[in-house]
PDB file of C-alpha atoms in Angstrom:
ATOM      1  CA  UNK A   1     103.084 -66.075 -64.423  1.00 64.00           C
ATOM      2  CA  UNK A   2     101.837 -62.743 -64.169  1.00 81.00           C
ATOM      3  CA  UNK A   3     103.752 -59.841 -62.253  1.00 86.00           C
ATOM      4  CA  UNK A   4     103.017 -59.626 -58.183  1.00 87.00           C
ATOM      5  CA  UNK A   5     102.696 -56.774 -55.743  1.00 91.00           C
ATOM      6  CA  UNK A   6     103.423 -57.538 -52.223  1.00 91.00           C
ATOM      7  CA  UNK A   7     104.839 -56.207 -49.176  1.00 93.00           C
ATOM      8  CA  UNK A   8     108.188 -57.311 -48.375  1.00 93.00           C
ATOM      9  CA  UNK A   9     111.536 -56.735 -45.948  1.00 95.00           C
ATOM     10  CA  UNK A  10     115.150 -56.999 -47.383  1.00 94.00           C
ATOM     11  CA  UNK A  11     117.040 -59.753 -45.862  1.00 94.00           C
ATOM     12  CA  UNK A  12     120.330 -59.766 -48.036  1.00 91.00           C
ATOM     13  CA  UNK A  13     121.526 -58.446 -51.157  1.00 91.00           C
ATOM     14  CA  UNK A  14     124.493 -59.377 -53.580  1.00 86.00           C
ATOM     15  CA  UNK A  15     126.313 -57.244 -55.979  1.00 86.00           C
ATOM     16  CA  UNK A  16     125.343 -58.810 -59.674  1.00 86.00           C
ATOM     17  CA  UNK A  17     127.707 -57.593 -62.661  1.00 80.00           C
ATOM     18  CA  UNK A  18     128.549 -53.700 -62.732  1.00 83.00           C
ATOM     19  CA  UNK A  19     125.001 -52.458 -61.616  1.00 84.00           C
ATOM     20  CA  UNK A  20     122.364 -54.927 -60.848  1.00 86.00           C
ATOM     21  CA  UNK A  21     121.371 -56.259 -57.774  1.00 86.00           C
ATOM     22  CA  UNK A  22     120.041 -59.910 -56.350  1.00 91.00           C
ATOM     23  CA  UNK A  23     117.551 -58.964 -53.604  1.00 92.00           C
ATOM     24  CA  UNK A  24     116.338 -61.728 -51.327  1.00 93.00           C
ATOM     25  CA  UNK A  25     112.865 -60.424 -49.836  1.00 93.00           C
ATOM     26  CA  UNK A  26     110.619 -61.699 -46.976  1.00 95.00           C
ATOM     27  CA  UNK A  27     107.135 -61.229 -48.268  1.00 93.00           C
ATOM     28  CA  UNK A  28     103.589 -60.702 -46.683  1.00 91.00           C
ATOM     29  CA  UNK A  29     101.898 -63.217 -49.181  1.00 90.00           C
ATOM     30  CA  UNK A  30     104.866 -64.788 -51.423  1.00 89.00           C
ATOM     31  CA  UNK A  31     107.190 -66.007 -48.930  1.00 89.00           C
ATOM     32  CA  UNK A  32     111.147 -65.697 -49.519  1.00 91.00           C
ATOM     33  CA  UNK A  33     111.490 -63.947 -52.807  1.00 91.00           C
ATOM     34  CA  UNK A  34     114.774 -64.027 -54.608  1.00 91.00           C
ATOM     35  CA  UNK A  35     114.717 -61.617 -57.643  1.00 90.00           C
ATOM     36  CA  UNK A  36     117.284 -59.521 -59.728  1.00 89.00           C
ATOM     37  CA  UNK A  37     117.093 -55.525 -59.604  1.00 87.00           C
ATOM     38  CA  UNK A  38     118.285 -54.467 -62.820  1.00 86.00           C
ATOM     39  CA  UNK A  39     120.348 -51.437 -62.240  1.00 80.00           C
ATOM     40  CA  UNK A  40     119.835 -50.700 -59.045  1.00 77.00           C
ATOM     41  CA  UNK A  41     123.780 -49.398 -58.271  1.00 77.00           C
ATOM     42  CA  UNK A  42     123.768 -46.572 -60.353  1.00 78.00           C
ATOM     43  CA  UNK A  43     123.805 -43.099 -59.352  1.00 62.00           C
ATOM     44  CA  UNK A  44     120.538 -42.451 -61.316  1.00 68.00           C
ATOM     45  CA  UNK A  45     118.201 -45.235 -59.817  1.00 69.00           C
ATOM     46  CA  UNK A  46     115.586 -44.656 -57.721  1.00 70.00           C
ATOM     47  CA  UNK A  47     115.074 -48.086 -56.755  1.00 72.00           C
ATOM     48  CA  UNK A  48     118.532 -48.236 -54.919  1.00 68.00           C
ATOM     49  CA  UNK A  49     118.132 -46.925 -51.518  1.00 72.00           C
ATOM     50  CA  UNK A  50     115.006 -48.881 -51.183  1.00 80.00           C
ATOM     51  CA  UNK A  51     116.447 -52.037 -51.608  1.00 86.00           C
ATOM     52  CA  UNK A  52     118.815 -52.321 -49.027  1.00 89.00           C
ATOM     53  CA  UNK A  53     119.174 -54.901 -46.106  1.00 92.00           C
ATOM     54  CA  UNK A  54     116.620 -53.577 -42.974  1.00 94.00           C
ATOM     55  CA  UNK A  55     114.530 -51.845 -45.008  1.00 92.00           C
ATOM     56  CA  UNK A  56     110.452 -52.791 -45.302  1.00 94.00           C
ATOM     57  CA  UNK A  57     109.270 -52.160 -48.948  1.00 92.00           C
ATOM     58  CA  UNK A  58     106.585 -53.009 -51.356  1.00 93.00           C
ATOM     59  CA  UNK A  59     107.553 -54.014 -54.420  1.00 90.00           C
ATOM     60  CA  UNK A  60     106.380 -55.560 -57.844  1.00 90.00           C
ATOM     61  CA  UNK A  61     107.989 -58.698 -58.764  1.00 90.00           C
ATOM     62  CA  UNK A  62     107.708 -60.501 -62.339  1.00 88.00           C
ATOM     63  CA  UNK A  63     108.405 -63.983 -61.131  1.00 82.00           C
ATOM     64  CA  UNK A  64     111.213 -65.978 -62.496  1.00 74.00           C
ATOM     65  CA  UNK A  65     111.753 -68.704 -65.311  1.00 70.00           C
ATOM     66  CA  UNK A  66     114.387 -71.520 -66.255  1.00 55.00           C
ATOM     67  CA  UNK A  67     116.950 -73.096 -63.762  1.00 50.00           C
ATOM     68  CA  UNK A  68     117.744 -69.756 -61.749  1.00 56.00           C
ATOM     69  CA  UNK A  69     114.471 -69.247 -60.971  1.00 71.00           C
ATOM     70  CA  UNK A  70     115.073 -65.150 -59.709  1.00 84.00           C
ATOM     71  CA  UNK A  71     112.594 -62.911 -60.554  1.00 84.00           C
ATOM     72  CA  UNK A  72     112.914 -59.530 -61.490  1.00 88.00           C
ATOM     73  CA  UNK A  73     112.033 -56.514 -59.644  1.00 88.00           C
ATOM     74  CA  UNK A  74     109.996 -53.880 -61.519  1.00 88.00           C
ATOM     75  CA  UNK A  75     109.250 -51.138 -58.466  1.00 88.00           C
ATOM     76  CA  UNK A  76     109.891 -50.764 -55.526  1.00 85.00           C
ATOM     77  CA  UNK A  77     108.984 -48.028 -52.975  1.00 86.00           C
ATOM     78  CA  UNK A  78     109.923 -48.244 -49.328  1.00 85.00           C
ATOM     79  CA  UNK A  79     107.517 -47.540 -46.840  1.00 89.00           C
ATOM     80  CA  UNK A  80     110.029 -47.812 -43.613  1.00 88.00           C
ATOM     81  CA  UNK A  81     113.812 -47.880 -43.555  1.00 84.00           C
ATOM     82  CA  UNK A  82     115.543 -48.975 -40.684  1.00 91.00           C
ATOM     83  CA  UNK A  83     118.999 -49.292 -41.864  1.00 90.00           C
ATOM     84  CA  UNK A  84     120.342 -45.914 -40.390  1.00 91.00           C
ATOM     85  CA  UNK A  85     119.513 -46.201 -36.677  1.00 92.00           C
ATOM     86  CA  UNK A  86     120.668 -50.207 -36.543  1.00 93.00           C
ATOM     87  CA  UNK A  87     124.045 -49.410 -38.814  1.00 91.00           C
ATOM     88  CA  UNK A  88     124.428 -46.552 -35.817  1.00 92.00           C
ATOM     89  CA  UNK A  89     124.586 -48.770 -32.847  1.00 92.00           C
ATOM     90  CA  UNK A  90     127.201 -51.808 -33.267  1.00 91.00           C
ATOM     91  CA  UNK A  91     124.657 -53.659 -30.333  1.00 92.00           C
ATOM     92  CA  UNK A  92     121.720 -53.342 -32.299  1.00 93.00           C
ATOM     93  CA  UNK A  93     123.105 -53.890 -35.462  1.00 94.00           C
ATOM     94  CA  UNK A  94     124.578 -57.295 -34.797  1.00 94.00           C
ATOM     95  CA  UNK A  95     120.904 -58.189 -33.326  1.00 95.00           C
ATOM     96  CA  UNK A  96     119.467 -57.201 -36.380  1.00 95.00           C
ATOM     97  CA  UNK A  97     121.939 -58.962 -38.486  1.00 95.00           C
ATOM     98  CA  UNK A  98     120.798 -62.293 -36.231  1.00 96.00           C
ATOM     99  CA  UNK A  99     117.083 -61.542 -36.974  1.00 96.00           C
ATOM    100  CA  UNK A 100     117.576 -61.414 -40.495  1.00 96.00           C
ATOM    101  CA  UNK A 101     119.428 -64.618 -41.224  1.00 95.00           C
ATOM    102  CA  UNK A 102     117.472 -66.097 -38.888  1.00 95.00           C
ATOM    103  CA  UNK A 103     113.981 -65.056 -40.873  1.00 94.00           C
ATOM    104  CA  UNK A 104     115.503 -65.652 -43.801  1.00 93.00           C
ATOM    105  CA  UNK A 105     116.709 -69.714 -42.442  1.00 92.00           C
ATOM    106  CA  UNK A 106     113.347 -70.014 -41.575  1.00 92.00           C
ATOM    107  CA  UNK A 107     111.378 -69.413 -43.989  1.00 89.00           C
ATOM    108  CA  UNK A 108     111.646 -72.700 -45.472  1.00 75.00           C
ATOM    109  CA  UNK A 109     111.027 -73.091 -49.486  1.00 71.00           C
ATOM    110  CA  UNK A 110     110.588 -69.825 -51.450  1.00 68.00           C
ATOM    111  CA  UNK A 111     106.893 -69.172 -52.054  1.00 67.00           C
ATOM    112  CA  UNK A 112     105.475 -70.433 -48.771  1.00 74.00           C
ATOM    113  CA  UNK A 113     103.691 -67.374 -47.145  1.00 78.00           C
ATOM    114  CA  UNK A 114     104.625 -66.405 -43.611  1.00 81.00           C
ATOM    115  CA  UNK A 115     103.123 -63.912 -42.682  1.00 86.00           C
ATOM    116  CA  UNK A 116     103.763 -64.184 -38.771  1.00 91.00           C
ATOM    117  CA  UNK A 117     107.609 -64.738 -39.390  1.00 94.00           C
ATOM    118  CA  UNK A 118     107.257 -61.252 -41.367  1.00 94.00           C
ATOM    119  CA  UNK A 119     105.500 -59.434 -38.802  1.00 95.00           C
ATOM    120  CA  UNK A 120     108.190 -61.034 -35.959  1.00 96.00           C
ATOM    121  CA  UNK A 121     111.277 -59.784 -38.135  1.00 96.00           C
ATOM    122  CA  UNK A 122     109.300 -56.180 -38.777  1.00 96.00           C
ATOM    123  CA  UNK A 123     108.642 -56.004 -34.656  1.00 96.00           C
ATOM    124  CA  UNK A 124     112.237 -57.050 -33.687  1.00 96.00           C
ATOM    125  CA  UNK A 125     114.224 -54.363 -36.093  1.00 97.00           C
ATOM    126  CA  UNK A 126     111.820 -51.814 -34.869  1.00 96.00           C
ATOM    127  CA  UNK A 127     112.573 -52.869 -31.397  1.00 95.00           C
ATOM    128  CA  UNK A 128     116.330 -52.464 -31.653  1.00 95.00           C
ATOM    129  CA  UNK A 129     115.915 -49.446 -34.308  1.00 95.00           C
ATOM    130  CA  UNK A 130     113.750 -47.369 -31.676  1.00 93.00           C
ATOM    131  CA  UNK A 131     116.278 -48.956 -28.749  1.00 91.00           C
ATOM    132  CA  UNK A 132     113.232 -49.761 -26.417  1.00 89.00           C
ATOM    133  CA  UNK A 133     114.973 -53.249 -24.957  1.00 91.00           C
ATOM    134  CA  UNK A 134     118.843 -54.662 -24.824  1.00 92.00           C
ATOM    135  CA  UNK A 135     119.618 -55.370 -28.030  1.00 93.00           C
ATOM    136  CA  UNK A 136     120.762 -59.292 -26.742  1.00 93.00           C
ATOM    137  CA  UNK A 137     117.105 -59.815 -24.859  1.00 94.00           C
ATOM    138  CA  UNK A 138     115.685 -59.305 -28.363  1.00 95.00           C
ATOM    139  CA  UNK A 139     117.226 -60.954 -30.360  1.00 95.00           C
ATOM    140  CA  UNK A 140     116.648 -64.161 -28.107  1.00 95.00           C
ATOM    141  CA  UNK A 141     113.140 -62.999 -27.754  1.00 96.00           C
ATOM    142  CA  UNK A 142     112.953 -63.656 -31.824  1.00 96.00           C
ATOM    143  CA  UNK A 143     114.758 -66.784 -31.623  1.00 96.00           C
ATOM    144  CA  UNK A 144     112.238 -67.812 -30.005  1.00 96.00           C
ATOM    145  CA  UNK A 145     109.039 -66.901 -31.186  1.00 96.00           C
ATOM    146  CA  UNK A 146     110.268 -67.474 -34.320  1.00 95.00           C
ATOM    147  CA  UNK A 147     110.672 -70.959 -33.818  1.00 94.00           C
ATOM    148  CA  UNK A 148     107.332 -70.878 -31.780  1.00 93.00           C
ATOM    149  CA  UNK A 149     105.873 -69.476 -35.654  1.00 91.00           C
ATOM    150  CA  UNK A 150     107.847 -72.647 -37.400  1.00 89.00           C
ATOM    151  CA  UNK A 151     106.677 -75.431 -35.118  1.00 88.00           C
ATOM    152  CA  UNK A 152     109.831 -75.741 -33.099  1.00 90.00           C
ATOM    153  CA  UNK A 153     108.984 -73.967 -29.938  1.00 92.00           C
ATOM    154  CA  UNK A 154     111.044 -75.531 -27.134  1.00 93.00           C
ATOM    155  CA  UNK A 155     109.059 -77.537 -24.390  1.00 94.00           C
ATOM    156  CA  UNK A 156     109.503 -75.436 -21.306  1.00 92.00           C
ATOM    157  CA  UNK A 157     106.968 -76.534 -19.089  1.00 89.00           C
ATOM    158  CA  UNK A 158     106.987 -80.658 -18.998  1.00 92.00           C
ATOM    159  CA  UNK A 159     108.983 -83.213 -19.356  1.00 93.00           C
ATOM    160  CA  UNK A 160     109.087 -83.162 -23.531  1.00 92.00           C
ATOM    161  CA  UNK A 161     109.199 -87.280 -23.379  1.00 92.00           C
ATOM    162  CA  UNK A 162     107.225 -88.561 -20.936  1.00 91.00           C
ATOM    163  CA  UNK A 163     104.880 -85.271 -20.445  1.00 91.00           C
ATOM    164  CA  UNK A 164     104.955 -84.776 -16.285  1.00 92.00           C
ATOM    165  CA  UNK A 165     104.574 -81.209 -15.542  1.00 91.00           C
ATOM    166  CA  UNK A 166     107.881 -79.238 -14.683  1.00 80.00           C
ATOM    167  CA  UNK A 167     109.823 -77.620 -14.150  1.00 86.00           C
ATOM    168  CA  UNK A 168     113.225 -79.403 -14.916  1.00 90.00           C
ATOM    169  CA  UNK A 169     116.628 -78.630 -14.873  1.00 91.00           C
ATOM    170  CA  UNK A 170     117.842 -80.817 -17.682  1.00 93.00           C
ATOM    171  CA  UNK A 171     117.124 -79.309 -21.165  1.00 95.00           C
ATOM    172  CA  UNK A 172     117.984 -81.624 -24.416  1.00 94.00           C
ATOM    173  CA  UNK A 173     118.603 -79.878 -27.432  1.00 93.00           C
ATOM    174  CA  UNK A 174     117.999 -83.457 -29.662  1.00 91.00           C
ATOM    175  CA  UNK A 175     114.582 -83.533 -27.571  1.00 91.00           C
ATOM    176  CA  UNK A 176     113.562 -80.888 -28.162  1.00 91.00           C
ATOM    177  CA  UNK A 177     113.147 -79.360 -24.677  1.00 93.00           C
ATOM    178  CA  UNK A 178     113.382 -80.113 -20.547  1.00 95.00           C
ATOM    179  CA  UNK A 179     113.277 -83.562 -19.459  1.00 94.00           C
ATOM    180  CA  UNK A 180     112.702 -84.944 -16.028  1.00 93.00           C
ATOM    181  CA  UNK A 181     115.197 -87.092 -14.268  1.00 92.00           C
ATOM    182  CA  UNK A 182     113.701 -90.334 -15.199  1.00 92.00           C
ATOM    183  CA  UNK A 183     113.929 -89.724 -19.301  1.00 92.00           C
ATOM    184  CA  UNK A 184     117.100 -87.877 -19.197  1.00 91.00           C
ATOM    185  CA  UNK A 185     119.814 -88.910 -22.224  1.00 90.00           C
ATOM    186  CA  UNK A 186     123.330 -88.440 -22.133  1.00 88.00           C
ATOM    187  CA  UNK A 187     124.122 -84.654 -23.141  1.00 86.00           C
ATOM    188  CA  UNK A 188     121.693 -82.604 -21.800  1.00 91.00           C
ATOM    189  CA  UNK A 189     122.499 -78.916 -20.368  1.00 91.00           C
ATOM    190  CA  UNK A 190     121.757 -78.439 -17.027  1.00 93.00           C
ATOM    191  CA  UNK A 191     119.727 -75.288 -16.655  1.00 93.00           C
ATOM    192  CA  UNK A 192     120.863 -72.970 -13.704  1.00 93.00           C
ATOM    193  CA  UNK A 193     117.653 -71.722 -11.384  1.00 92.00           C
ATOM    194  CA  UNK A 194     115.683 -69.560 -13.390  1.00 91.00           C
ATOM    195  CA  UNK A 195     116.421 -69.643 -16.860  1.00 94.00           C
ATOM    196  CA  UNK A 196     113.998 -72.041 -17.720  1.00 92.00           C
ATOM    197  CA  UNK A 197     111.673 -68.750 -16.266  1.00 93.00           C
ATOM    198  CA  UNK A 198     113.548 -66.638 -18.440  1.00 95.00           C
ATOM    199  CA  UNK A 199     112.963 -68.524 -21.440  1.00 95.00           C
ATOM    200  CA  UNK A 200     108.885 -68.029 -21.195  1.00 94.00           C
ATOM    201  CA  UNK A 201     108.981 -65.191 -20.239  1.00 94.00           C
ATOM    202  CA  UNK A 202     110.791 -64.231 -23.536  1.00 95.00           C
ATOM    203  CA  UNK A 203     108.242 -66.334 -25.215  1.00 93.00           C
ATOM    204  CA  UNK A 204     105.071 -64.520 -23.291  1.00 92.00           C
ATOM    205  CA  UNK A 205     106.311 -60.860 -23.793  1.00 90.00           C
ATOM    206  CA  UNK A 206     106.785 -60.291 -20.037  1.00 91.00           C
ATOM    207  CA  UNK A 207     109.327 -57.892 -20.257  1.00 91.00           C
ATOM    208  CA  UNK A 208     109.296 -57.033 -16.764  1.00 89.00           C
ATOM    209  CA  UNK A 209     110.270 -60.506 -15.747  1.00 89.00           C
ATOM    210  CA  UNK A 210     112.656 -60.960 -18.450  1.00 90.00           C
ATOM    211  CA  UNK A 211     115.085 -57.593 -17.283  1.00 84.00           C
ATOM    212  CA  UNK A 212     115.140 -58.508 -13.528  1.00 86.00           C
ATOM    213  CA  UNK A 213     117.192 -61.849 -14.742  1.00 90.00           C
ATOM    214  CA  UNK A 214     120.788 -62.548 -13.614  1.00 92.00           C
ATOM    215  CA  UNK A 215     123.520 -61.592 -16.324  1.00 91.00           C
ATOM    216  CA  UNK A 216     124.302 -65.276 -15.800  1.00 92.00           C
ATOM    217  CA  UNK A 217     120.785 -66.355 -16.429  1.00 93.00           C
ATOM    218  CA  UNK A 218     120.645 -64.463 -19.486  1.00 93.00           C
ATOM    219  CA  UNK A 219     123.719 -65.482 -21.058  1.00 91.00           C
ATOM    220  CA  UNK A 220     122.765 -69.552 -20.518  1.00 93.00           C
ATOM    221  CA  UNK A 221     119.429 -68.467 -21.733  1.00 94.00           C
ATOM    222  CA  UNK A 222     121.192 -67.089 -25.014  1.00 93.00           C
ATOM    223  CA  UNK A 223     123.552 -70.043 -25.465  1.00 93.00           C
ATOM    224  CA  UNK A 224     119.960 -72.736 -24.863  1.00 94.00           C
ATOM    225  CA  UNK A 225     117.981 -70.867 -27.638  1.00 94.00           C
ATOM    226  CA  UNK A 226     120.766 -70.371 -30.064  1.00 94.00           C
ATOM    227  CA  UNK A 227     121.659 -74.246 -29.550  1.00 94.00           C
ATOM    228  CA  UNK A 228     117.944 -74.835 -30.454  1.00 94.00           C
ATOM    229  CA  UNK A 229     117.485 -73.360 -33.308  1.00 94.00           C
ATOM    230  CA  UNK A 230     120.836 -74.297 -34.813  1.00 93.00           C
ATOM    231  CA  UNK A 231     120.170 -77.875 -34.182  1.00 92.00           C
ATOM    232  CA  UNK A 232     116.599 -78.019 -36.240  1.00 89.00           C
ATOM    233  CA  UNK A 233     118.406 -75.829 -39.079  1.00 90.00           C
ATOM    234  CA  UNK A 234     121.103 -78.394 -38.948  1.00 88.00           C
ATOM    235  CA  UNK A 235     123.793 -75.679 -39.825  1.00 87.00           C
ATOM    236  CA  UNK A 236     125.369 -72.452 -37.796  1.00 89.00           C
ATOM    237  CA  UNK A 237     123.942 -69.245 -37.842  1.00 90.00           C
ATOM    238  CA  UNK A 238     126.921 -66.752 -39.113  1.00 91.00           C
ATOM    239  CA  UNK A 239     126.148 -63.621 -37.419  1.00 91.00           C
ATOM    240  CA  UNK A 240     125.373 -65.151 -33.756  1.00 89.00           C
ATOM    241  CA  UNK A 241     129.208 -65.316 -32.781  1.00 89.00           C
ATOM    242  CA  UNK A 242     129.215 -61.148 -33.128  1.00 86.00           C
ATOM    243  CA  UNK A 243     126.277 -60.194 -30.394  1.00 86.00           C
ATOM    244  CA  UNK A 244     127.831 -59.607 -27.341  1.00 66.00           C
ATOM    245  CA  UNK A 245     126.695 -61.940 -24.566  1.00 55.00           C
ATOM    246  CA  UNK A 246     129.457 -60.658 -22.358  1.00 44.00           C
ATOM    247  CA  UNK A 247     132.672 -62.326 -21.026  1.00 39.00           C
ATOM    248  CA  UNK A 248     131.369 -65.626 -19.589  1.00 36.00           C
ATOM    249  CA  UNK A 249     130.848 -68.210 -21.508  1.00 36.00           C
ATOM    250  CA  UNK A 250     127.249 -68.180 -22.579  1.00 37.00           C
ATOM    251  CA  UNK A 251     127.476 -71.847 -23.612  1.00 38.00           C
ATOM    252  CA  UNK A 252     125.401 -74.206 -21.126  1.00 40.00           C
ATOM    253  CA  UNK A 253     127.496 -76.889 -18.994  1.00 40.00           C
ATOM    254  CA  UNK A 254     126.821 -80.602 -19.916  1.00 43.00           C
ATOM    255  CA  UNK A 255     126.158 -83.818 -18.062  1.00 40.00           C
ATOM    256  CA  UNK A 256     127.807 -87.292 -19.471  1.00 35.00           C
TER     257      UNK A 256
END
């Protein structure tokens, strides 16, 4: 296969003998990109402090053979770091650290574009890097919308099993969203008056709607989207214990 340009952001790194680097990349046109950057840790490369975790750059990739299947990065150049203004701000770094894993979760099989997941990720680090919203409010804002971009987008309006028109207070993570009183299963969260609200709003954008929200809304808000997504990956997300959602418990209560 021949070499490939694309545009890309870093989602993690690991240290690779005494100077080279494996880079895992969310691309524009390639999808997740795992490829080796041959000595990249040396005092003399120039490739180094573009290929760091936050930081958007293009690169050219000669794609991988054999078992391993890591390419090998040939240039890279970055056109936007925003390592130094997240890494500043504990808040907004631990956000960040959330909207990484979480891109790089759901991106699915290396290869596939995604394009929109990119341009999500890209939006959210600027977000926290430029400090225009809390640094919790976005990162459930991804969460979301990321899901929305992978075909998991809770049901927020309707009853997700029988379809009559909302809104409900039960929400069933197995389900897949709210369900009315009559299709109810053991287990479901019971969602406190307005966080159902809360949870389009993040969806829709409407910012205005989303900051006039009870701390207590927003914290069972945080606990039903994390659940959500962590239920379709089947697995934990590491770096969602260290956001601070404050001192209540931002878990949901259950019914039996």
């Amino acid at each position: 296969m021949h070499p490939f340009t694309d545009t890309g952001l870093v989602v993690r790194t690991y240290d690779l003998g005494e100077a080279d680097r494996i880079v895992t990349l969310l691309t524009e046109h390639h999808g997740l990109v795992r490829a080796v950057a041959r000595a990249v840790r040396r005092t003399r490369s120039r490739m180094g402090a573009s290929l760091e975790p936050f930081a958007v750059v293009e690169v050219q990739i000669a794609p991988g053979r054999g078992r391993s299947g890591l390419g090998t990065v040939r240039q890279a150049s970055s056109r936007e770091s925003l390592a130094r203004p997240l890494v500043a701000d504990y808040p907004a770094y631990t956000s960040g650290c959330v909207v990484l894993e979480t891109a790089e979760r759901l991106a699915g099989e290396e290869g596939a574009p995604t394009p929109r997941l990119l341009g999500l990720a890209v939006g959210a680090l600027r977000s926290l890097a430029e400090h225009r919203r809390a640094p919790g409010l976005v990162a459930d804002a991804f969460l979301l919308r990321a899901m929305a971009a992978s075909g998991w987008e809770p049901v927020l309006d309707c009853c997700v099993s029988c379809g009559v028109v909302g809104p409900h207070r039960a929400f069933h993570v197995a389900s897949g969203g709210t369900v009315c009183v009559h299709c109810r299963p053991q287990g479901c969260a019971m969602l406190s008056p307005g966080v159902a609200e809360h949870l389009v709003a993040l969806l829709a954008g409407e910012w205005d709607a989303v900051v006039g929200s009870s701390p207590a809304v927003i914290r069972q808000s945080s606990g039903i989207a994390a659940a959500h997504l962590q239920w379709h990956l089947e697995r934990d997300l590491r770096s969602l214990p260290l956001v601070d959602r404050g001192t209540v418990d931002p878990l949901p209560a259950r019914v039996e």
